[in-house]
XYZ file of C-alpha atoms in Angstrom:
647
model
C 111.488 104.163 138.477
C 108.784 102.698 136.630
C 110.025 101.911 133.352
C 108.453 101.067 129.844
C 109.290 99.167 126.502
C 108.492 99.559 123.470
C 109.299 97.046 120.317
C 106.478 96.989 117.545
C 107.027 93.644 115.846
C 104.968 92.915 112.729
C 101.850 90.047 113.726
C 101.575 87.420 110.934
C 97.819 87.555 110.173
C 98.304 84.144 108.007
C 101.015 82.693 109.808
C 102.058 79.431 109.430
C 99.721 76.539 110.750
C 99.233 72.811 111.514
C 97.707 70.577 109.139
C 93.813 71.117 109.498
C 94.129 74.498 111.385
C 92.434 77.434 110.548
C 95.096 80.115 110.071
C 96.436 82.268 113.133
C 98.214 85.244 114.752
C 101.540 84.843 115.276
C 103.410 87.401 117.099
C 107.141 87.698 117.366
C 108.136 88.040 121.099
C 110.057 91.273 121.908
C 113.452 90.056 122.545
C 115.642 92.917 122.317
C 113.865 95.000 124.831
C 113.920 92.013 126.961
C 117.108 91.815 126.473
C 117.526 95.324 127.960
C 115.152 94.690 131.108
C 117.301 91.243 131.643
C 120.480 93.135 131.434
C 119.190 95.958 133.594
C 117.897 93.756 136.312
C 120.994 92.206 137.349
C 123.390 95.137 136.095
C 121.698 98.119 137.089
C 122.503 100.285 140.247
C 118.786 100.675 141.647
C 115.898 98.197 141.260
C 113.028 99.256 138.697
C 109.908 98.339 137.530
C 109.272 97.298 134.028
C 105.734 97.719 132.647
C 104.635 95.030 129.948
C 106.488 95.863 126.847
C 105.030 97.318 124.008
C 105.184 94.451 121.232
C 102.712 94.969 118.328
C 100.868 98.153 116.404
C 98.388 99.549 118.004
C 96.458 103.098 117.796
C 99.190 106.025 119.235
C 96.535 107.059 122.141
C 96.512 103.109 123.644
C 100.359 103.098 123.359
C 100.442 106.358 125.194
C 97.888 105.643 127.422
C 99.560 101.874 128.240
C 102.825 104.056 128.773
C 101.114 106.632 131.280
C 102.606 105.582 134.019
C 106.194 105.140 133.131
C 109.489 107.588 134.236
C 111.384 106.421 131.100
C 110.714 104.763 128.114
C 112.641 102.852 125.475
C 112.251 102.880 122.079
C 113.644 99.587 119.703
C 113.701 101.538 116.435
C 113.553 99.344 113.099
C 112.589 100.122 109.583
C 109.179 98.569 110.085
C 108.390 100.519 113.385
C 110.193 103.462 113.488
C 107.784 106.426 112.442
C 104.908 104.860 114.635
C 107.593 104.523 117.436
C 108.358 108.140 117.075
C 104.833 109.389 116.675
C 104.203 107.431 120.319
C 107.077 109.213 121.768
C 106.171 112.753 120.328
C 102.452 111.933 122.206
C 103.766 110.610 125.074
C 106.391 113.660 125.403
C 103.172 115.846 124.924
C 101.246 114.203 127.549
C 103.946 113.840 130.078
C 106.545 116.270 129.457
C 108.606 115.004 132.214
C 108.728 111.270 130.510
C 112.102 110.818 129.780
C 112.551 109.597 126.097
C 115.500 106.777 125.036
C 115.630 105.800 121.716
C 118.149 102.427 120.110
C 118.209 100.590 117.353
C 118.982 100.205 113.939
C 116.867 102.858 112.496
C 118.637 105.778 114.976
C 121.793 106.382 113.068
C 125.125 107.128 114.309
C 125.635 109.841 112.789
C 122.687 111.276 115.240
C 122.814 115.113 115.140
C 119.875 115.967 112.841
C 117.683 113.128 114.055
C 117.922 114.396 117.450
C 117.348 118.192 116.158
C 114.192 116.710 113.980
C 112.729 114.811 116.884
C 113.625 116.748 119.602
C 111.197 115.006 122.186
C 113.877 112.123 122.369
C 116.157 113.096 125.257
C 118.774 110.274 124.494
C 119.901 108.139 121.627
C 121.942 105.160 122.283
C 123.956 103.500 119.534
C 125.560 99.842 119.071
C 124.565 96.715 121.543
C 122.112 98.438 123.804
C 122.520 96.403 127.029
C 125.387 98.418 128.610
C 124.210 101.466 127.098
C 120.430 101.248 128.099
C 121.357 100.728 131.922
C 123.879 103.134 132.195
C 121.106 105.307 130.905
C 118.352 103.915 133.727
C 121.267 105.053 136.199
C 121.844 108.704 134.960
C 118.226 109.480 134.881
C 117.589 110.693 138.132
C 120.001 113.672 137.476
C 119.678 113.370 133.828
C 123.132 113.598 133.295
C 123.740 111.662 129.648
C 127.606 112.739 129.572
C 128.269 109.674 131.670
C 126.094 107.503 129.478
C 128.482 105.493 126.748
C 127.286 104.961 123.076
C 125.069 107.785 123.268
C 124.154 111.578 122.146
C 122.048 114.162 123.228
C 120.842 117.813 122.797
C 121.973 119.974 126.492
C 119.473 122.647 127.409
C 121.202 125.043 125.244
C 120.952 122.841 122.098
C 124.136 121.732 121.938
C 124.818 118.537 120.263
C 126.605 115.850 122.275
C 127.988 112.769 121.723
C 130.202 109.529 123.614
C 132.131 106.671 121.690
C 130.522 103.286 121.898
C 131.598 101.210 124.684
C 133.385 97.844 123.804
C 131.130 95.086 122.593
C 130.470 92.496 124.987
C 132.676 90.018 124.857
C 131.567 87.374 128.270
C 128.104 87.140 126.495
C 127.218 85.212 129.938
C 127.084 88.569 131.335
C 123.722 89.155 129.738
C 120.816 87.131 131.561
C 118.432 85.266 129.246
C 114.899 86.993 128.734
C 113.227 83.326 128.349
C 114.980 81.405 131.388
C 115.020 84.743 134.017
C 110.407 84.911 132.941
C 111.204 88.315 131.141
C 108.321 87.482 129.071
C 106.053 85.383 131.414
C 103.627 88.644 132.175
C 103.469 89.253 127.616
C 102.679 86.122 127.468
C 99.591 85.825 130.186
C 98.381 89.057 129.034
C 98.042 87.776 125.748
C 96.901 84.069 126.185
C 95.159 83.554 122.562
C 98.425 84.227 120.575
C 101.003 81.782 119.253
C 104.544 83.495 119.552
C 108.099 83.394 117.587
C 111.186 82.875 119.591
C 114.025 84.981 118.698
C 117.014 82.834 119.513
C 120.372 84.554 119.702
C 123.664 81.532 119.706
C 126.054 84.218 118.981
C 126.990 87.674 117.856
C 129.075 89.072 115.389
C 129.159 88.776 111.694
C 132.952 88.483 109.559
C 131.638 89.911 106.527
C 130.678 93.491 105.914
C 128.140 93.724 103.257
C 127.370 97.321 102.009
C 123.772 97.191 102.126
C 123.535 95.429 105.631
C 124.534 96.690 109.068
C 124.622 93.797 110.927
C 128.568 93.239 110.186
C 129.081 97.325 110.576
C 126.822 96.979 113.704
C 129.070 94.183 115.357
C 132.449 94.475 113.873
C 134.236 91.280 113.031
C 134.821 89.142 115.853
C 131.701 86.555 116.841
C 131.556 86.278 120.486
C 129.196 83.218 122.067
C 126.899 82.674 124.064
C 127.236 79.928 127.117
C 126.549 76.508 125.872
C 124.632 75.670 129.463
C 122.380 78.546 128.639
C 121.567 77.899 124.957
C 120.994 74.218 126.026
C 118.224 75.319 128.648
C 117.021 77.672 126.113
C 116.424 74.544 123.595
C 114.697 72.960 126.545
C 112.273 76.066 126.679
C 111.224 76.503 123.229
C 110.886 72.253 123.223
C 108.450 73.001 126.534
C 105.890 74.497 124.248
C 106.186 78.519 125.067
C 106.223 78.923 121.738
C 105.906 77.908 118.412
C 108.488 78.866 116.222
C 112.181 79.606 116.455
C 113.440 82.409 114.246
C 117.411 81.728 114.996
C 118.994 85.466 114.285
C 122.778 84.720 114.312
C 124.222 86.138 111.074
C 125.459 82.834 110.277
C 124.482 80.163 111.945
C 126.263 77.091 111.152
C 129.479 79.017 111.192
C 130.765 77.423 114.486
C 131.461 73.255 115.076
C 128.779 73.670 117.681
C 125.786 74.755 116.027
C 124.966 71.181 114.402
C 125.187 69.878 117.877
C 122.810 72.412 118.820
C 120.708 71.620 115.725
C 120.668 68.008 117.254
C 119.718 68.711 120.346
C 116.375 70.719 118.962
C 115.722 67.729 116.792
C 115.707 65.192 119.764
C 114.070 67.654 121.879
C 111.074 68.081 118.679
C 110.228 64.207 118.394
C 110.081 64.310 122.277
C 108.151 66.656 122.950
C 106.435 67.779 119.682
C 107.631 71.375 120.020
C 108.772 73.430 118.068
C 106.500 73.569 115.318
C 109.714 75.508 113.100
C 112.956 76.838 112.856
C 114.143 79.168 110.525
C 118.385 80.299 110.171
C 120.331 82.422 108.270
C 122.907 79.999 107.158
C 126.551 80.332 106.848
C 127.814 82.055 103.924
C 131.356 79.727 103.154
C 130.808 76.315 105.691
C 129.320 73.975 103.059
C 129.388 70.863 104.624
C 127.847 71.945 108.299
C 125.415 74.103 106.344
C 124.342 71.194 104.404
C 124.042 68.841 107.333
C 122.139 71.027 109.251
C 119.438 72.271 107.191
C 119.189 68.381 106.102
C 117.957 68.110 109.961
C 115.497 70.640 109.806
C 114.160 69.808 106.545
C 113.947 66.144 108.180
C 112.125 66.876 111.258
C 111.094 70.685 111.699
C 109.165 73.091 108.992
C 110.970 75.883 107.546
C 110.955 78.070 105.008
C 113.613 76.280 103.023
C 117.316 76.839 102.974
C 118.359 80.204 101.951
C 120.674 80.339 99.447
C 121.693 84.398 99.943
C 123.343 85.211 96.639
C 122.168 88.964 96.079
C 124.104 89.054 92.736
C 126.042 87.107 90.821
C 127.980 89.915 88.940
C 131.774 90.187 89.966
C 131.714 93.623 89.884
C 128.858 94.304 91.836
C 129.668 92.137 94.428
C 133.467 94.078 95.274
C 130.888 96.863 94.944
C 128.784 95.540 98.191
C 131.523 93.804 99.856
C 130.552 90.599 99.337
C 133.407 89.190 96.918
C 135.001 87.043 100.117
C 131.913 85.111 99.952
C 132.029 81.895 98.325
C 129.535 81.691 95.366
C 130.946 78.196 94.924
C 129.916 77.612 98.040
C 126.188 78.306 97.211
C 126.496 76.130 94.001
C 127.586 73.493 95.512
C 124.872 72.996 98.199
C 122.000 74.246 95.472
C 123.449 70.986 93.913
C 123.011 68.627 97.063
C 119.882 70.295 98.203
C 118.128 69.354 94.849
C 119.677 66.088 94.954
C 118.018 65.600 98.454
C 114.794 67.251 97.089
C 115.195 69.982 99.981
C 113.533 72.765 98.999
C 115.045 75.779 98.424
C 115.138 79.645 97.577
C 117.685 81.743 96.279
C 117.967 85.411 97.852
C 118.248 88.411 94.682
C 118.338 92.193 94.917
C 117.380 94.322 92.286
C 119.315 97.891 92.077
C 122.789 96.995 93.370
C 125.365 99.351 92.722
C 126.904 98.577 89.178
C 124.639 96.567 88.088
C 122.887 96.871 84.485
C 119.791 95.896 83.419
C 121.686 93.041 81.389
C 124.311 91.865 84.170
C 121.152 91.399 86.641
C 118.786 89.645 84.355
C 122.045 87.253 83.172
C 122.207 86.820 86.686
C 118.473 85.399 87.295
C 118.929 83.302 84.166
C 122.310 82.177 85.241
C 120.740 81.119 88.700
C 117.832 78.995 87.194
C 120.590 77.310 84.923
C 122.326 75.971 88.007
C 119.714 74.699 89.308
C 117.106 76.947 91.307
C 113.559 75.993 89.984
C 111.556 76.297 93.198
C 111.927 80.711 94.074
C 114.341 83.360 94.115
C 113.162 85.468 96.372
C 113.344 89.084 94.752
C 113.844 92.117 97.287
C 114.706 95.801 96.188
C 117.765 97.394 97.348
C 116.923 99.605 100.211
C 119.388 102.271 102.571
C 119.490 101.482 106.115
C 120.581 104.441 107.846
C 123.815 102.478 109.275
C 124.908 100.800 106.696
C 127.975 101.213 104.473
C 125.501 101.946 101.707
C 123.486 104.717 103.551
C 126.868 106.712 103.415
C 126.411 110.146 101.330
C 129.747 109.395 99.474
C 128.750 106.091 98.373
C 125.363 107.054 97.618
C 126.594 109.746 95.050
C 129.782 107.497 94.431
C 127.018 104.650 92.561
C 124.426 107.608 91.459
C 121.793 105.841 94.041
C 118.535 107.464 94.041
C 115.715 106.019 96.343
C 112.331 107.334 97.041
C 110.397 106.695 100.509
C 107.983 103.901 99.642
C 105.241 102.856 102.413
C 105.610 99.790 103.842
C 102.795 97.431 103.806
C 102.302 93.420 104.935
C 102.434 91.209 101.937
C 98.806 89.673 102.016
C 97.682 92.046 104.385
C 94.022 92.829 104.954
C 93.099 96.334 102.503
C 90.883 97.171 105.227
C 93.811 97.125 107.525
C 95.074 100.770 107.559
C 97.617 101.883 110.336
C 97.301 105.308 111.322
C 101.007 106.199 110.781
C 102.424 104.352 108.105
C 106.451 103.079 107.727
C 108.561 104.150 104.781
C 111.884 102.401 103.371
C 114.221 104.150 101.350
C 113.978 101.631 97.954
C 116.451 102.434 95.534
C 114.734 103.193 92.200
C 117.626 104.177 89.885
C 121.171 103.817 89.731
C 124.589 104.769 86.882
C 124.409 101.648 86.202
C 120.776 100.806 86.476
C 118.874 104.650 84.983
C 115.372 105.105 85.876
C 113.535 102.778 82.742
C 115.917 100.254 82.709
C 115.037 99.777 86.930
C 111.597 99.827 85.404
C 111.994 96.681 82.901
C 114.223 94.952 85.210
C 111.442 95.237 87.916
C 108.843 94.111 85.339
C 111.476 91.072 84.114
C 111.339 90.670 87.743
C 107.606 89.918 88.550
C 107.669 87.756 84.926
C 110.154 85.208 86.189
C 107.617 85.146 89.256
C 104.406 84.925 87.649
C 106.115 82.633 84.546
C 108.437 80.363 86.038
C 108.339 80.092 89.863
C 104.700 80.393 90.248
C 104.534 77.553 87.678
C 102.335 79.196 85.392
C 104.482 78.383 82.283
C 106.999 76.520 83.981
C 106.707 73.313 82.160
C 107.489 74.783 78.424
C 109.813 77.088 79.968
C 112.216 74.007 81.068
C 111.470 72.432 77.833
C 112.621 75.379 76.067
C 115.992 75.472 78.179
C 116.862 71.693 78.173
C 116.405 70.918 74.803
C 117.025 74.664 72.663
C 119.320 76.031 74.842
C 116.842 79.077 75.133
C 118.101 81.282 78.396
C 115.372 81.933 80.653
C 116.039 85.436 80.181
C 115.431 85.470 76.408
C 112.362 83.491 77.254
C 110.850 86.115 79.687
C 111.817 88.823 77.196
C 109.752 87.637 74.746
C 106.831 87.587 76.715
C 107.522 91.078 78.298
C 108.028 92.935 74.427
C 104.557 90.959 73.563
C 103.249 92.746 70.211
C 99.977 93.987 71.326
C 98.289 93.213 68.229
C 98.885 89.451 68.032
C 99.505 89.354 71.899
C 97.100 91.413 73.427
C 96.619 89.489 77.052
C 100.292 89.401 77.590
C 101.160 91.977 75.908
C 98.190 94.175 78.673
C 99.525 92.110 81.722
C 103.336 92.950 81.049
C 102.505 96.782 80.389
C 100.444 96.292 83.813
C 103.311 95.517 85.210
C 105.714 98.194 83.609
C 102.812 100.619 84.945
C 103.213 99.071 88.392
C 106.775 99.863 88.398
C 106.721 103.268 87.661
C 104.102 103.925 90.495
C 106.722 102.444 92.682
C 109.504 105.284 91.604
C 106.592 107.833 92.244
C 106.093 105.970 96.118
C 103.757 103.482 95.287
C 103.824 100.819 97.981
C 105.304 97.236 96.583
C 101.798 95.236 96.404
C 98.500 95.771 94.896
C 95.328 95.245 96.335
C 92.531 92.601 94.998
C 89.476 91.351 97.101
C 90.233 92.824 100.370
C 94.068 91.611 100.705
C 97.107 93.264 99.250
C 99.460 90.933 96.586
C 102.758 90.843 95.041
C 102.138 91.962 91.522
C 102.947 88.212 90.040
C 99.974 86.803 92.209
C 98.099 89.920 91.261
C 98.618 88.928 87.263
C 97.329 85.557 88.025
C 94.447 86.741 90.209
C 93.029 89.650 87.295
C 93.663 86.712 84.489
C 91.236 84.166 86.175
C 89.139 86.525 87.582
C 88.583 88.465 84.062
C 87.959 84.807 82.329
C 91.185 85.605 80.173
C 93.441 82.992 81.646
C 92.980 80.496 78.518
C 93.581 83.394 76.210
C 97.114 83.758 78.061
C 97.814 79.921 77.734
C 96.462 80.245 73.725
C 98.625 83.140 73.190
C 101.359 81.648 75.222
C 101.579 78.833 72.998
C 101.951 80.979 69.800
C 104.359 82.971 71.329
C 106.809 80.160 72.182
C 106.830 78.642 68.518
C 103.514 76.952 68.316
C 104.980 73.546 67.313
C 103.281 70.125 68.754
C 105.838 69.194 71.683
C 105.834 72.938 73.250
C 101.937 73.178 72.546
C 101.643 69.667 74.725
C 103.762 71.625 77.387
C 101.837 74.743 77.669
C 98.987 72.395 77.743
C 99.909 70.376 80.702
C 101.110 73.176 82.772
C 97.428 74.944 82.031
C 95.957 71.494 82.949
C 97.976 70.817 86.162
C 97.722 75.011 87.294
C 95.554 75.159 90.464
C 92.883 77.862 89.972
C 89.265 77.990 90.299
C 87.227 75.606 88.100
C 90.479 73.325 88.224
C 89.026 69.342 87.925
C 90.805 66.292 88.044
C 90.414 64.749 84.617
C 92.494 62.601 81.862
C 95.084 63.622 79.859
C 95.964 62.621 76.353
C 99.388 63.658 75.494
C 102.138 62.137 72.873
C 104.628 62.865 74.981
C 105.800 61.481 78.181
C 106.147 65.446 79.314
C 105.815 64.726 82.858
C 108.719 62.439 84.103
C 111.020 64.774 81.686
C 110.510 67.898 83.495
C 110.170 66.403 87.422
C 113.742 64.991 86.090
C 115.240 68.302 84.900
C 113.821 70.243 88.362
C 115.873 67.596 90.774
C 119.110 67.784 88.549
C 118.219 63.613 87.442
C 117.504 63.790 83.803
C 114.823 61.681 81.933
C 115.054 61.550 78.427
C 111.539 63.009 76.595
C 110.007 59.730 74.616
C 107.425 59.688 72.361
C 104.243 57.997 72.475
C 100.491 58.244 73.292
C 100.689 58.573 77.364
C 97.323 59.731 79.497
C 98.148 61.448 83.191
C 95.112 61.928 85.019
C 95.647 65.480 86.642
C 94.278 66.705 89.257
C 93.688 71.236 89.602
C 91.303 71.284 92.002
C 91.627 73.738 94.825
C 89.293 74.987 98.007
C 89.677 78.147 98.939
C 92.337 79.639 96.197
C 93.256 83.106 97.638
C 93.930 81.500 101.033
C 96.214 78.844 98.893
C 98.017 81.515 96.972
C 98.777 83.341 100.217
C 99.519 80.164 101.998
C 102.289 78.875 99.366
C 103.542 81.778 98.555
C 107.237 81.946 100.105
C 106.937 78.473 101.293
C 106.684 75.847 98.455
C 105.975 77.164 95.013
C 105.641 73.428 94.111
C 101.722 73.384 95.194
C 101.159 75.624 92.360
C 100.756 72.715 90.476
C 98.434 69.790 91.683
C 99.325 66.219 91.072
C 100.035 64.293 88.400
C 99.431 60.299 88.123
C 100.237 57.854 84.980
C 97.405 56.370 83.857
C 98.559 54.633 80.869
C 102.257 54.041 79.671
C 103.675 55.607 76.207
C 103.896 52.485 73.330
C 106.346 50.131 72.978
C 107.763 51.685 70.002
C 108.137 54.641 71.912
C 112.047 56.130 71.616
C 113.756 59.557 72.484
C 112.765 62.570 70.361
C 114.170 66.037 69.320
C 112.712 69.175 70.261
């Protein structure tokens, strides 16, 4: 049989790039299809030949048309795929009724009955690790008899529903070939010479914890089983041969076994050998502190990254026996938030907003209580969504928390507005919950894109730490202030933080998570900044900001550096004059090594200038926040008879 694949990855339009290069596609290659084909080529009873998968969006007539030719096809369903999988298959079915239709993945839930009776051009859906399941399926197609096919369910000719238990997880992961030693991907990879490709690297599988809103742990059970040493080994060799580029490692916790800083090692060497790869990126370990820390101080040595995740999603008590997650060790996360700093090894803290039992005030405590321990450089804010697998997506849980979601469209952060896909993806983003009603999700979404725009994109970041250090001021009474902004003496703020509020209630109505400015689409915080400079009202914010937090000299100076030092169009490098040695105080406070503020005439020449600003704002946002701000130098000392001051 001839026999096709389809996984629709999402292409990085500004990917990451080399110092000097002009920004590039970046494609992710399609690993667990390949998977399948690898599995199916050694396990399967009969021989068959696999068409070049499917790995990107593209118009439904190509992908049907690329597909023509096939007996069977597979479907990899995921949130940011699935309805353009499905319209494919629907097309294809059309076209070739006698196409036989498989679909797997997270997006096909277990519970499979009505998705099979709403898409009834799928003739089989396979559930849990799909390598067993997808060739047992290649060797029941001939007679098309599914009953012998594990982990599956189907509708019989007479519309009955059917469905077989999972088989047991693999637990001799050596019996699974490996797509990038056995050339799975060798014919992708010619066929598309001008991209620059992401290796999906698999060490292990199997994830301990069970958090409510993921199904990774649901999807795996407890147990981690491992992959071969030999063959991870000659996979390190590959992705240090230059196939690809980057190295997005996928285990649910990598640094959980002794191994994996070996491993971590062995890249390393293999990287100032060879040069390749350009970056690896891991989930890290959620209670191994020390092997956690010593690996990503490895990466962050030799390989770029994103940073080290620091996954907290709340830091309520409640809500966290809520979503499973109280056998994690927040301590834990403290702890290396502490060394990384220490290090200066940049970092970002993961947040959800609209976690069951969680209040408006519990999750903005939270943010403020994160900052306070230390995370200055990005939390990075996502909304609670449903999978359809998870613990979460259960109907009893949903009405036992008082969850309500609406489907919002998916759409690529920084994505071209001229970009439109012809079937577009939805997630189910929760919007209100008991705990959280409808307008409080809306201020806490607003408080939300204000610690953005305020703090980590630097745009008052300066006074802000002041304000904290030396008053005691919580971040969250901070941001407060400038969200409830009286209109009358406020009127910038007060417009950009009912913007915002307006923003938010779009989203509850199925608004899609980022605006659109000149041609691309931006997170709302980057979308503040953007109609500020553009609208020549940026100095009014800074004038109004410094009213707002108390107008005295030593906050003025603050608000005044950080609008100095704040990269935007127009930004020049130019002196200074200060009475305050501002600058040494706050770089102190961000790496957790105090300076004390002195007083005294001091001049820093600073330096705002920036080329091509959107490109920068795209480029640094999610990476390093820190290039918000351009560089400062000390041109001349504060006085002799300088000494420490009060704020």
């Amino acid at each position: 049989m001839k026999i096709g694949l389809v996984q629709i990855n999402m292409t990085l339009n500004w990917g990451e790039r080399r110092e000097g290069e002009a920004p590039v596609s970046v494609s992710l290659l399609p690993y667990s299809v390949a998977m399948l084909q690898a599995y199916a080529g050694r396990h399967a009873a009969e021989r068959h030949d696999f068409l070049a998968p499917i790995h990107r969006r593209l118009p439904v007539a190509d992908a049907v048309e690329w597909l023509s030719d096939a007996d069977l096809v597979g479907f990899s369903a995921y949130v940011w795929n699935a309805r353009l999988s499905l319209a494919i298959a629907r097309e294809l079915k059309r076209a070739r009724p006698e196409t036989i239709i498989v679909f797997g993945g997270p997006q096909v839930p277990d519970r499979s009955e009505a998705f099979l009776r709403e898409h009834p051009y799928v003739d089989l859906a396979c559930h849990g690790e799909g390598e067993r399941v997808f060739t047992a399926a290649l060797d029941a197609a001939p007679a098309r008899e599914w009953r012998t096919v594990p982990g599956s369910s189907f509708l019989d000719a007479g519309g009955a529903f059917h469905q077989s238990p999972k088989p047991p997880r693999i637990a001799e992961l050596d019996e699974i070939p490996s797509p990038y030693l056995s050339g799975t991907f060798d014919a992708l990879q010619r066929r598309f010479p001008e991209e620059r490709w992401v290796m999906t690297w698999e060490t292990n599988r199997g994830c301990p914890f069970s958090c409510s809103f993921c199904d990774w742990g649901s999807a795996t059970a407890a147990k981690v089983h491992r992959f071969p040493d030999e063959r991870l080994h000659a996979e390190i060799d590959y992705m240090c041969s230059g196939a690809v580029d980057f190295v997005f490692c996928c285990d649910a916790n990598y640094g959980i076994l002794r191994r994996d800083l070996e491993l971590t090692e062995r890249i390393v060497a293999g990287k100032t050998r060879t040069g390749h790869p350009y970056s690896l990126s891991v989930q890290s370990a959620k209670n191994a502190t020390e092997r956690t820390y010593a690996i990503q101080k490895l990466i962050d040595g030799s390989l770029s990254s994103y940073g080290a995740t620091i996954s907290l999603q709340s830091v309520n008590d409640a809500t966290l026996a809520n979503i499973r997650r109280s056998n994690i060790s927040s301590e834990s996360y403290r702890e290396l938030q502490r060394r990384y700093t220490r290090d200066g090894i940049y970092t970002y803290t993961d947040i959800i907003l609209g976690l069951p039992g969680e209040s408006y005030a519990d999750f903005a405590d939270g943010v403020a209580q994160v900052v306070a321990e230390g995370q200055h450089n990005h939390i990075q804010f996502h909304n609670c969504s449903l999978l359809p697998n998870a613990e979460m997506g259960d109907p009893e849980y949903i009405a036992r928390f008082g969850l309500r979601t609406v489907d919002q469209p998916i759409v690529g952060i920084h994505s071209p507005v001229a970009e439109v896909d012809e079937v577009d993806e939805r997630l189910a983003t929760v919007i209100a919950t008991d705990a959280m009603p409808a307008a409080d999700w809306v201020r806490a979404k607003t408080f939300v894109w204000l610690v953005d725009f305020l703090y980590f994109d630097r745009a008052l970041q300066i006074p802000l730490v002041l304000l904290q250090a030396e008053r005691g001021t919580s971040l969250r009474t901070l941001v407060e202030t400038f969200a409830d902004a009286d209109p009358e003496r406020f009127p910038t703020i007060a417009s950009m933080s009912a913007a915002l509020r307006a923003h938010a209630r779009a989203i509850q109505d199925g608004a899609p998570e980022y605006l659109e400015s000149h041609g691309f689409r931006w997170p709302a915080d980057q979308h503040a900044l953007i109609e500020l400079v553009t609208s020549g009202r940026l100095e009014a914010f800074y004038a109004e900001a410094a009213e707002l937090l108390g107008g005295d000299g030593i906050v003025d100076e603050a608000v005044r550096l950080n609008a100095a030092l704040l990269r935007v169009p127009g930004g020049t490098r130019k002196p200074l004059v200060l009475s305050h040695d501002l600058w040494p105080y706050y770089r102190g406070f961000l790496v957790g090594a105090p300076e004390p503020l002195r007083a005294g005439l001091v001049t820093y020449a600073v330096d705002a200038r920036v080329g091509d600003w959107l490109p920068h704002l795209i480029s640094s946002h999610g990476r390093d926040k820190r290039e918000y701000l351009g560089p400062v130098r000390l041109v001349r000392t504060p006085s002799a008879a300088a000494g420490m001051v009060p704020v």
